[in-house]
């Protein structure tokens, strides 16, 4: 049986804190910054996942940049331009992830040591324009699945991180579509 509107309103009101309680809680544990008692996720695990996503984005930046500089052939100018746009967008994702990690009280891991081990995507150079596009598409598909899993894992426990990941996921899906279109246009 579905609760009435008044029952729902009463239940929702029980969740709300009075002003004095909010003020008192805000003064406790202020060294934790934005992370309050109401934060429902496992912060250490979220930071670990975000550092893996950061590594993935950094590997993607490096791969797209290499492909940008190494792309050759009659169709390379437009593809190179796409690689550069994607590299810049992936770097913006890395910056957002690093910022969120620090907001959660963690440290973003930019160390090159173990970068490819922390990354979900691989760094595959590719030696032809076709293979470069293919490897970028594979990496985008990996990123898409990774972000979807993280979004599900977070559920309602960290809506801020979840929203950021959804925004990044949207761009990753656009990247994958771009790469799939480029790959399809290169078929004989």
PDB file of N, CA and C in Angstrom, residues 24 72 150:
ATOM      1  N   UNK A  24      25.467  22.875  15.251  1.00  0.00           N
ATOM      2  CA  UNK A  24      26.304  22.119  16.174  1.00  0.00           C
ATOM      3  C   UNK A  24      27.121  21.065  15.416  1.00  0.00           C
ATOM      4  N   UNK A  72      49.458   9.989 -39.400  1.00  0.00           N
ATOM      5  CA  UNK A  72      49.929  10.338 -40.751  1.00  0.00           C
ATOM      6  C   UNK A  72      48.941   9.802 -41.772  1.00  0.00           C
ATOM      7  N   UNK A 150      31.133   2.573 -11.215  1.00  0.00           N
ATOM      8  CA  UNK A 150      31.356   3.463 -10.070  1.00  0.00           C
ATOM      9  C   UNK A 150      30.076   4.205  -9.697  1.00  0.00           C
TER      10      UNK A 150
END
